[in-house]
XYZ file of C-alpha atoms in Angstrom:
206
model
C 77.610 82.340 105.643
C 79.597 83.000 109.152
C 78.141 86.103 110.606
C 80.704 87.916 112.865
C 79.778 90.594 115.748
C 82.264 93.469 115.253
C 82.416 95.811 118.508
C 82.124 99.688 117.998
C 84.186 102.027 120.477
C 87.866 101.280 121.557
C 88.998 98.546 119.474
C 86.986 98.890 116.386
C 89.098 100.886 114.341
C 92.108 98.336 114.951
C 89.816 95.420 114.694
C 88.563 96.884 111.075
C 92.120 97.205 109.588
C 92.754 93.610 110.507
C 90.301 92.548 107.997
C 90.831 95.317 105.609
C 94.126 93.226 105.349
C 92.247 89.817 104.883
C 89.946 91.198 102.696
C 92.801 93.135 100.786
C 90.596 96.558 100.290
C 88.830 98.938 102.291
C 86.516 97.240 105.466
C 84.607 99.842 106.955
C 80.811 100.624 108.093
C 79.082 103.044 105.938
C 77.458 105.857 107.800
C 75.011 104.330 110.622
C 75.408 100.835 109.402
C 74.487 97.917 110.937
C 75.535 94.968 109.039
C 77.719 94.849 105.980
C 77.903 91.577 103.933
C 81.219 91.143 102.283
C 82.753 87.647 100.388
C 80.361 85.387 101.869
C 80.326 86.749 105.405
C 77.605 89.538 107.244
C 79.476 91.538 109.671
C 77.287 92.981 112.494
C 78.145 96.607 114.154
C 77.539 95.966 117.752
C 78.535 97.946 120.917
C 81.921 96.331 122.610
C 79.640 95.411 126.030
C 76.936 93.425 123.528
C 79.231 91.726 121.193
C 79.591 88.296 123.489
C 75.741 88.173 123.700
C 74.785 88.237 120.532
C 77.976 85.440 120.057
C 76.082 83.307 122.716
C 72.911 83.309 121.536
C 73.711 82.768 118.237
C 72.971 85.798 116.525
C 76.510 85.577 116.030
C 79.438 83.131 114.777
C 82.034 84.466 116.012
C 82.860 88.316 117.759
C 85.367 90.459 118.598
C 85.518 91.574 122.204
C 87.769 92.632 125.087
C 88.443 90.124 127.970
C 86.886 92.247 130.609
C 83.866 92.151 129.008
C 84.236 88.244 128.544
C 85.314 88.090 132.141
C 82.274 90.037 133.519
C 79.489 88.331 131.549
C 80.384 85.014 132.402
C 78.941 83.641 129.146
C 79.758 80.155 128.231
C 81.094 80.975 124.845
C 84.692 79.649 123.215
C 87.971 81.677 123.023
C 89.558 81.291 120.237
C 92.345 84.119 119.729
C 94.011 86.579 122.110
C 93.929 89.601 119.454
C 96.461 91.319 121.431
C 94.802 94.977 120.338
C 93.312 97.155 122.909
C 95.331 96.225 125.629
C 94.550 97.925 129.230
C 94.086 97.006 132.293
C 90.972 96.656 134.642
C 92.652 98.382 138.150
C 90.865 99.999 141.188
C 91.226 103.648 141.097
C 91.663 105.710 144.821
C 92.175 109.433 145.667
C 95.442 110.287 145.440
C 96.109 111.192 149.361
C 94.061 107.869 150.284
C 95.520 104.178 150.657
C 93.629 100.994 149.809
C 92.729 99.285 153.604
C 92.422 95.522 152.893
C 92.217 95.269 156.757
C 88.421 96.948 156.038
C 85.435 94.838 156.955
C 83.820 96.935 154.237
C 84.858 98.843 150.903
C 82.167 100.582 148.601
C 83.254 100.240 144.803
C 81.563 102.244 141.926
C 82.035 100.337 139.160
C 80.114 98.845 135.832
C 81.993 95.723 136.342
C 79.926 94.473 138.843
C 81.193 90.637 138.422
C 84.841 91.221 138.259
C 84.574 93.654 141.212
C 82.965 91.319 143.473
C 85.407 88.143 143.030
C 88.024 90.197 143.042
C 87.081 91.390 146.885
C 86.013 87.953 147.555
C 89.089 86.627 146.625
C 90.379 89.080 149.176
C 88.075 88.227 151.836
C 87.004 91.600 152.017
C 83.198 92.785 152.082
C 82.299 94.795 149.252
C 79.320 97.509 148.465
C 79.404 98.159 144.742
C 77.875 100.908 143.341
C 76.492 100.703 139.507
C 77.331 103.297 137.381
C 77.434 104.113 133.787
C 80.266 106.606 133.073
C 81.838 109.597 134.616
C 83.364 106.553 137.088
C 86.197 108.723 137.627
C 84.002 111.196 140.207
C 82.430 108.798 142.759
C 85.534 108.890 144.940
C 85.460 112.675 144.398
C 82.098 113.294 145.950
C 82.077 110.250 148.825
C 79.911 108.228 146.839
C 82.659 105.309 146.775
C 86.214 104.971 148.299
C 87.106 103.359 145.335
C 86.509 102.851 141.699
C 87.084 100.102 139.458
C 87.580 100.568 135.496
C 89.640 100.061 132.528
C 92.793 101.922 132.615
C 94.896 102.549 129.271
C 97.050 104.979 130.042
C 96.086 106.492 133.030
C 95.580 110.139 132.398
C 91.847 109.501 133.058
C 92.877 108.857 136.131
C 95.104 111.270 137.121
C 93.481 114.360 136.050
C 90.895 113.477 138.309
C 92.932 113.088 141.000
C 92.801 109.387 142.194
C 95.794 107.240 141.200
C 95.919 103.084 140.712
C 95.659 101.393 143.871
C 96.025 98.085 142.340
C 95.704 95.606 139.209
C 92.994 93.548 138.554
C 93.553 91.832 134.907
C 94.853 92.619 131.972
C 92.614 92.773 128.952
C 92.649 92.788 125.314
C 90.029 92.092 122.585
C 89.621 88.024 121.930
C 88.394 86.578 119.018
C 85.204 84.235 120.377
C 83.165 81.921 119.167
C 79.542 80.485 119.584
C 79.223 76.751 120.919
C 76.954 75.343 118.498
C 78.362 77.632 115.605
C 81.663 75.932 115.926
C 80.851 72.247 115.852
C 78.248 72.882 112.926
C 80.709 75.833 110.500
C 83.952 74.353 112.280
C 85.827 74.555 108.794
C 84.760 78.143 108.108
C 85.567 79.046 111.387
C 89.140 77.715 111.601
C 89.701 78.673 108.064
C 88.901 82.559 109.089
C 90.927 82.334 112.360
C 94.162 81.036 111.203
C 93.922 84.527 108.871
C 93.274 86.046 111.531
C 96.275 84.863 113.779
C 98.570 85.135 110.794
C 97.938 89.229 110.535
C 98.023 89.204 114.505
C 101.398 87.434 114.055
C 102.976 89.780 111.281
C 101.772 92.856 113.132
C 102.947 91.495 116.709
């Protein structure tokens, strides 16, 4: 049986009717459920940000999950499939009358993507101070607790109705169909046999 981490949030819903097709009927959680078991595979209701670890330490098969999150983790997992749902864009967010100073010695960064944020800058040879946070990203800028942000942006709205504006593009991102290491070499045929469905509904839908 090929368990498969499913990610709540953005991309679920999308995700879901991708193997309602497969499945030819109606795929959805019931209520505050956790794992459904359907035709020979358990399907696990996981937030998006969790999805790759419970992929790399085997809890999982195989998992649905945005790049960013791949790209921040730094898990050694495999990709298999750029999904090409929930596409945005991870982009550092400024105030609206500011400018982004790469000639800085220093720029503080709220952020939750801690990893991306950092290589980015480094890349840039620019010193960085990030600042963790949760949510509500949007206001660090606001009330001088950052001079910049860095999030997901979608459409941008987020964005502008709080004032700060996109300063610059990280990545793009979009949810990736992954795989566990061991899973792969050991349920290789179950694996490939769900992913080329997969890629054909990904295909007709493109």
């Amino acid at each position: 049986m090929l368990t498969v981490a499913l990610p709540k949030g953005r991309i679920a819903e999308q995700t879901l009717e991708i193997f309602a097709e497969i499945f030819g009927g109606e795929f959805k959680f019931e209520g505050r459920e956790l794992i459904m078991e359907k035709e020979g595979f358990r399907f696990l209701n996981v937030r998006n940000q969790d999805v790759p670890t419970y992929v790399e330490h085997g809890a999982a098969d195989i998992g649905v999950v945005g790049l960013d999150v791949i790209t921040e983790k730094e898990l050694d997992i495999i990709q298999l499939l750029d999904m090409q749902l929930g596409k945005c864009k991870v982009a550092i967010g400024i105030k609206n009358e500011d400018e982004l100073d790469w000639s800085r010695p220093n720029i503080k960064v709220a952020t939750k993507m801690v990893n991306i944020t950092k290589n980015y800058f480094a890349q840039k040879a620019v010193g960085v101070e990030v600042v963790k946070l949760y949510g509500s990203i949007e206001l660090a800028p606001l009330v001088g607790l950052a001079d910049a942000i860095v999030d997901i942006v979608e459409t941008g709205n987020t964005m502008r109705e709080n004032g700060l504006k996109v300063a610059e593009d990280i990545m793009d991102s979009s949810a990736h169909l992954i795989a566990n290491k061991n899973s792969f070499y050991a349920k290789k045929g179950e694996i490939l046999s769900l992913y080329e469905k997969i890629k054909a509904v990904v295909e007709k839908n493109g």
